[in-house]
Amino acid sequence: MTPAIAVASAHSNIALIKYWGKSDSARNLPAVPSLSLTLDGMTTTTRVEFDAELAADHVELDGAVTAGREQARVVALLDRVRAIRAFDSRARVTSQNDFPTAAGLASSASGFAALALAAASAAGLSLSLEAVSGLARQSSASAARSLFGGFASLPADSECAHQVAPEGHWDLRLLVAVTEEGRKPLGSTEAMEVTKQSSPYYAAWVTHAPLLFQEAERAVRERQFDTLGASMEQSTLMMHASMWATRPAILFLTEGTLAVMHRVRTLRSQGLPCYFTIDAGPHVKVLAEAKHAEAIQRELALMSQVKRVIPCAPGPGARLLSNTLLTGKALPC
Ligand code: DP6
């Protein structure tokens, strides 16, 4: 095979209706349907170069060489691409996030979406976006949704995500209130497995999640802000409640998280429509209509528990920035 390079970028997505738990851990299939908004900010850019001269895969994330589990997850995706393409060249991978990695800001979603697209393309595979989504999903199920712009869904037990509505469908904002800096103590994969194994609330979560998904999907299609917000908050609170009931309990919410949650409810009662969602980390993502977003952002930024607020609009899906067959000449990427 001719060695090739591809560069792809992808944005984070935030689940409005959460994926939490797997129906098949070995295949990484989700137990519940999820619905997300891809953001215009929080971007990962990844370059993959397959090179037959390399003895082993070399992976750098934000300038640091990866090792252990982080490295193994990247190599596993590269192995799947190599198996489809039936070649065994190793790869040089460099990946850059423009936001903090593994801090509950969905870096694995943008990361694996960009990696899947760059690796498939560098290997010369011509796959549909759904097939690339399936490749990303095997590494991290939330990443399957970042292939698509705007609103995307990943049904339960599904191989790949689909677009529900493009980014221009609804002028919403997601205000990311960062409450702590630094890496989160426990990854989503481990935390959802512990929940499945030991939470008495897990079965109730799996039963109820599809109802919230249906309600929220309809609310997105019909642009019903309060219905979407209500189902989004319930999804988040049910997901975290299922974690609180494990032994020992998994608590991602900190004092700062709780303060922002209460502030959002107060702002709402004062006539500023906004709703919260929280992933496997302490940050609070606040959903607002564009016309109210600046006022809400100002209120959040005044809080001592909020380090900074990152305002995000609906963003595009993953895209290829270059795909260049090596010719022996210096390459632009
Ligand atoms: C709370 O996609 O990181 O962000 O498939 O094991 O890699 P794996 O899990 P991951 O879980 C994301 C969990 C979440 C909710 C969501 O994005 O739907």
Coordinates of C-alpha atoms and ligand atoms in Angstrom, one line a residue:
M1 CA 0.0 0.0 0.0
T2 CA 1.2 3.5 -0.7
P3 CA 1.7 5.3 2.6
A4 CA -0.8 8.1 3.0
I5 CA -1.7 11.0 5.2
A6 CA -5.1 12.4 6.2
V7 CA -6.0 15.2 8.5
A8 CA -9.6 15.4 9.9
S9 CA -11.3 17.6 12.5
A10 CA -14.3 17.0 14.6
H11 CA -16.2 18.9 17.3
S12 CA -17.5 17.7 20.6
N13 CA -21.1 16.8 21.0
I14 CA -23.1 17.1 24.2
A15 CA -25.8 14.6 24.8
L16 CA -29.1 16.2 25.5
I17 CA -30.5 12.7 26.2
K18 CA -27.7 10.6 27.7
Y19 CA -26.1 7.4 26.6
W20 CA -25.2 5.5 29.8
G21 CA -24.7 1.8 29.8
K22 CA -24.0 -0.9 27.2
S23 CA -26.2 -3.7 25.9
D24 CA -23.0 -5.4 24.6
S25 CA -19.7 -4.3 26.2
A26 CA -17.5 -6.3 23.8
R27 CA -19.1 -4.6 20.8
N28 CA -19.6 -1.3 22.6
L29 CA -23.3 -1.1 21.8
P30 CA -25.4 1.4 23.8
A31 CA -28.2 0.1 26.0
V32 CA -30.3 3.3 25.6
P33 CA -30.9 5.8 22.8
S34 CA -29.1 9.1 23.0
L35 CA -29.6 12.5 21.3
S36 CA -26.9 15.1 21.0
L37 CA -26.0 18.5 19.8
T38 CA -22.7 18.9 17.9
L39 CA -21.0 22.1 18.9
D40 CA -19.2 24.7 16.8
G41 CA -16.4 25.0 19.4
M42 CA -14.3 22.3 21.2
T43 CA -12.5 20.9 18.2
T44 CA -10.0 18.0 17.8
T45 CA -7.7 18.0 14.8
T46 CA -6.1 14.6 14.1
R47 CA -3.4 13.7 11.5
V48 CA -2.8 10.0 10.6
E49 CA 0.1 8.8 8.5
F50 CA 0.4 5.1 7.7
D51 CA 4.1 4.3 7.0
A52 CA 5.3 0.8 6.2
E53 CA 8.7 1.7 7.6
L54 CA 7.4 2.2 11.2
A55 CA 7.9 -0.6 13.7
A56 CA 5.0 0.4 15.9
D57 CA 2.1 2.9 16.1
H58 CA 3.2 6.3 17.5
V59 CA 0.5 8.4 19.1
E60 CA 0.8 11.9 20.4
L61 CA -2.1 13.7 22.1
D62 CA -1.7 17.5 22.8
G63 CA 2.0 17.1 22.2
A64 CA 2.6 14.2 24.7
V65 CA 3.3 10.7 23.6
T66 CA 0.5 8.4 24.9
A67 CA 0.9 5.2 26.7
G68 CA -1.2 2.6 28.5
R69 CA -5.0 2.5 27.9
E70 CA -5.1 5.8 26.0
Q71 CA -2.6 4.4 23.5
A72 CA -4.4 1.0 23.4
R73 CA -7.7 2.6 22.4
V74 CA -6.2 4.5 19.5
V75 CA -4.3 1.4 18.3
A76 CA -7.5 -0.7 18.5
L77 CA -9.2 1.7 16.1
L78 CA -6.2 1.7 13.8
D79 CA -6.3 -2.2 13.9
R80 CA -9.9 -2.2 12.8
V81 CA -9.0 0.0 9.9
R82 CA -6.0 -2.2 9.0
A83 CA -8.3 -5.2 9.2
I84 CA -10.8 -3.7 6.8
R85 CA -8.1 -2.6 4.4
A86 CA -6.1 -5.8 4.8
F87 CA -2.7 -4.2 5.3
D88 CA -0.4 -3.9 8.4
S89 CA 1.4 -0.6 8.1
R90 CA 1.8 1.2 11.5
A91 CA 0.8 4.8 11.9
R92 CA 2.0 8.1 13.2
V93 CA -1.0 9.9 14.9
T94 CA -0.9 13.4 16.2
S95 CA -4.0 14.9 17.8
Q96 CA -4.7 18.3 19.2
N97 CA -7.6 19.5 21.3
D98 CA -8.4 23.2 21.7
F99 CA -10.0 22.5 25.1
P100 CA -9.0 20.5 28.2
T101 CA -8.7 16.7 27.6
A102 CA -10.7 14.2 29.7
A103 CA -12.2 16.8 32.0
G104 CA -15.8 15.9 31.3
L105 CA -15.9 18.1 28.1
A106 CA -16.5 15.1 25.8
S107 CA -12.9 15.0 24.4
S108 CA -13.3 11.3 23.6
A109 CA -16.2 12.2 21.3
S110 CA -14.4 14.7 19.1
G111 CA -11.2 12.7 19.4
F112 CA -12.4 9.3 18.2
A113 CA -14.6 11.0 15.5
A114 CA -11.6 12.8 14.0
L115 CA -9.4 9.7 14.4
A116 CA -11.9 7.4 12.6
L117 CA -12.3 9.8 9.7
A118 CA -8.6 10.5 9.4
A119 CA -7.6 6.8 9.7
A120 CA -10.2 5.5 7.3
S121 CA -9.2 8.2 4.8
A122 CA -5.4 7.8 5.2
A123 CA -6.0 4.0 4.6
G124 CA -7.7 4.8 1.3
L125 CA -11.1 3.5 2.5
S126 CA -14.1 5.1 0.9
L127 CA -16.8 4.7 3.6
S128 CA -20.1 6.4 4.2
L129 CA -20.4 8.8 7.1
E130 CA -22.5 6.2 8.8
A131 CA -19.8 3.6 8.4
V132 CA -17.2 6.0 9.8
S133 CA -19.6 6.7 12.7
G134 CA -19.7 2.9 13.3
L135 CA -15.9 2.8 13.4
A136 CA -15.8 5.7 15.9
R137 CA -18.7 4.1 18.0
Q138 CA -16.6 0.9 18.6
S139 CA -14.0 3.1 20.4
S140 CA -16.4 5.4 22.2
A141 CA -20.1 5.4 21.6
S142 CA -20.6 9.1 22.0
A143 CA -18.0 9.7 19.3
A144 CA -20.4 8.1 16.7
R145 CA -22.6 11.2 17.0
S146 CA -19.8 13.7 16.3
L147 CA -19.6 12.7 12.7
F148 CA -22.8 14.6 12.1
G149 CA -23.5 18.3 12.4
G150 CA -26.4 19.7 14.5
F151 CA -28.6 17.1 16.2
A152 CA -27.7 13.5 16.0
S153 CA -29.1 10.3 17.5
L154 CA -27.6 7.0 18.4
P155 CA -30.4 4.4 18.9
A156 CA -30.1 1.6 21.5
D157 CA -28.2 -1.4 20.2
S158 CA -27.2 0.5 17.1
E159 CA -24.0 0.3 15.1
C160 CA -24.0 4.0 14.0
A161 CA -25.5 7.4 14.6
H162 CA -27.8 9.4 12.3
Q163 CA -28.5 13.1 11.8
V164 CA -31.8 14.2 13.2
A165 CA -31.5 17.9 12.1
P166 CA -28.7 20.0 10.7
E167 CA -26.9 22.8 12.6
G168 CA -29.1 25.5 10.9
H169 CA -32.3 23.9 12.2
W170 CA -32.5 25.7 15.5
D171 CA -30.5 28.6 16.8
L172 CA -29.7 27.3 20.3
R173 CA -26.6 27.9 22.5
L174 CA -24.9 25.5 24.9
L175 CA -23.0 27.5 27.5
V176 CA -20.3 25.3 29.1
A177 CA -19.8 26.5 32.6
V178 CA -16.3 25.1 33.6
T179 CA -16.3 24.5 37.4
E180 CA -12.9 22.8 37.8
E181 CA -9.7 22.5 35.8
G182 CA -7.9 19.2 35.5
R183 CA -8.7 15.6 34.6
K184 CA -11.7 13.8 36.0
P185 CA -11.0 11.0 38.4
L186 CA -13.0 8.2 36.7
G187 CA -13.7 7.6 33.0
S188 CA -17.2 7.2 31.6
T189 CA -16.6 3.6 30.4
E190 CA -15.7 2.4 33.9
A191 CA -18.4 4.4 35.6
M192 CA -21.2 3.2 33.4
E193 CA -20.0 -0.4 33.8
V194 CA -20.0 -0.1 37.6
T195 CA -23.5 1.4 37.4
K196 CA -24.8 -1.5 35.3
Q197 CA -23.2 -4.1 37.6
S198 CA -24.3 -2.6 41.0
S199 CA -26.9 0.1 40.8
P200 CA -30.5 -1.0 41.7
Y201 CA -31.7 2.0 39.6
Y202 CA -30.0 0.9 36.4
A203 CA -33.0 -1.2 35.2
A204 CA -35.3 1.7 35.7
W205 CA -32.9 4.0 33.8
V206 CA -32.9 1.6 30.8
T207 CA -36.7 1.3 30.9
H208 CA -37.4 5.0 31.0
A209 CA -34.6 6.4 28.8
P210 CA -36.4 5.6 25.5
L211 CA -39.5 7.6 26.5
L212 CA -37.3 10.7 27.3
F213 CA -35.5 10.1 23.9
Q214 CA -38.8 10.1 22.0
E215 CA -40.1 13.2 23.8
A216 CA -36.8 15.1 23.1
E217 CA -36.5 14.0 19.5
R218 CA -40.0 15.3 18.8
A219 CA -39.2 18.5 20.7
V220 CA -36.1 19.1 18.5
R221 CA -38.0 18.5 15.3
E222 CA -40.8 20.9 16.4
R223 CA -38.4 23.4 18.2
Q224 CA -40.2 23.1 21.5
F225 CA -37.6 24.6 23.9
D226 CA -39.2 23.9 27.3
T227 CA -40.1 20.3 26.4
L228 CA -36.6 19.7 25.2
G229 CA -35.1 21.3 28.4
A230 CA -37.4 19.3 30.7
S231 CA -36.5 16.0 29.1
M232 CA -32.8 16.9 29.0
E233 CA -32.7 17.7 32.7
Q234 CA -34.6 14.6 33.6
S235 CA -32.2 12.5 31.5
T236 CA -29.2 14.0 33.3
L237 CA -30.7 13.6 36.8
M238 CA -31.8 10.0 36.2
M239 CA -28.3 9.1 34.8
H240 CA -26.6 10.7 37.9
A241 CA -29.2 9.1 40.3
S242 CA -28.3 5.7 38.9
M243 CA -24.6 6.4 39.7
W244 CA -25.4 7.7 43.2
A245 CA -27.0 4.3 44.0
T246 CA -23.8 2.2 43.3
R247 CA -21.6 1.1 46.1
P248 CA -19.3 3.0 46.5
A249 CA -21.3 5.8 45.0
I250 CA -20.0 7.6 41.9
L251 CA -20.3 11.3 42.5
F252 CA -19.3 13.5 39.6
L253 CA -21.2 16.5 40.9
T254 CA -19.2 18.9 43.0
E255 CA -20.4 21.8 45.1
G256 CA -19.7 24.0 42.1
T257 CA -21.9 21.8 39.9
L258 CA -24.8 22.0 42.4
A259 CA -24.5 25.7 42.7
V260 CA -24.8 26.2 38.9
M261 CA -27.7 23.8 38.8
H262 CA -29.6 25.8 41.4
R263 CA -28.7 29.1 39.6
V264 CA -30.1 27.8 36.4
R265 CA -33.4 26.9 38.1
T266 CA -33.5 30.4 39.7
L267 CA -32.8 32.1 36.4
R268 CA -35.6 30.1 34.9
S269 CA -38.0 31.1 37.6
Q270 CA -37.0 34.7 37.0
G271 CA -38.0 34.5 33.3
L272 CA -34.7 33.5 31.6
P273 CA -35.4 30.2 30.0
C274 CA -32.4 27.8 30.4
Y275 CA -31.8 24.2 31.4
F276 CA -28.8 22.2 32.5
T277 CA -27.1 19.0 31.6
I278 CA -24.1 17.4 33.2
D279 CA -21.9 14.5 31.9
A280 CA -19.3 12.4 33.6
G281 CA -17.6 15.4 35.1
P282 CA -18.3 18.5 37.2
H283 CA -19.1 21.0 34.5
V284 CA -22.6 22.2 33.8
K285 CA -23.7 22.7 30.2
V286 CA -26.6 25.2 30.0
L287 CA -29.0 25.1 27.1
A288 CA -30.5 28.4 25.9
E289 CA -32.2 30.0 22.9
A290 CA -29.8 32.3 21.1
K291 CA -31.8 35.4 22.0
H292 CA -31.3 34.8 25.8
A293 CA -27.8 33.4 25.7
E294 CA -25.8 36.5 26.4
A295 CA -27.8 37.4 29.5
I296 CA -27.6 33.9 30.8
Q297 CA -23.8 33.7 30.1
R298 CA -23.3 37.0 32.1
E299 CA -25.2 35.6 35.1
L300 CA -23.2 32.4 35.1
A301 CA -19.9 34.2 34.7
L302 CA -20.6 36.2 37.9
M303 CA -20.6 33.0 40.0
S304 CA -17.5 32.4 42.1
Q305 CA -17.8 28.6 41.3
V306 CA -17.6 29.2 37.6
K307 CA -14.0 29.4 36.3
R308 CA -15.1 30.4 32.8
V309 CA -18.0 30.0 30.4
I310 CA -17.5 28.6 26.8
P311 CA -20.4 29.6 24.6
C312 CA -21.1 27.1 21.8
A313 CA -23.6 27.2 18.9
P314 CA -24.7 24.2 16.9
G315 CA -21.8 23.0 14.8
P316 CA -20.9 21.0 11.7
G317 CA -20.0 17.3 11.5
A318 CA -16.5 15.9 11.2
R319 CA -14.6 16.8 8.1
L320 CA -11.6 16.0 6.2
L321 CA -9.0 18.8 6.0
S322 CA -6.6 17.0 3.7
N323 CA -6.0 13.6 2.3
T324 CA -2.8 13.4 0.4
L325 CA -1.1 10.3 -1.1
L326 CA 2.7 10.5 -0.3
T327 CA 4.7 11.2 -3.4
G328 CA 8.0 11.5 -1.7
K329 CA 7.7 15.3 -1.6
A330 CA 7.3 17.4 1.5
L331 CA 3.6 17.5 2.4
P332 CA 1.7 20.6 3.7
C333 CA 0.2 18.8 6.7
Ligands
DP6_1 C1 -22.0 10.9 30.0 O1 -18.9 7.6 24.9 O2 -17.3 8.2 26.7 O3 -21.0 11.7 28.0 O4 -18.5 4.3 24.8 O5 -17.4 3.7 26.9 O6 -16.3 5.4 25.4 P1 -17.6 4.8 25.9 O7 -18.4 5.9 26.7 P2 -18.5 7.5 26.3 O8 -19.7 7.9 27.3 C2 -20.3 9.1 27.2 C3 -21.2 9.3 28.4 C4 -21.8 10.7 28.6 C5 -23.2 10.7 27.9 C6 -23.2 10.8 26.4 O9 -22.3 11.4 25.8 O10 -24.2 10.4 25.8

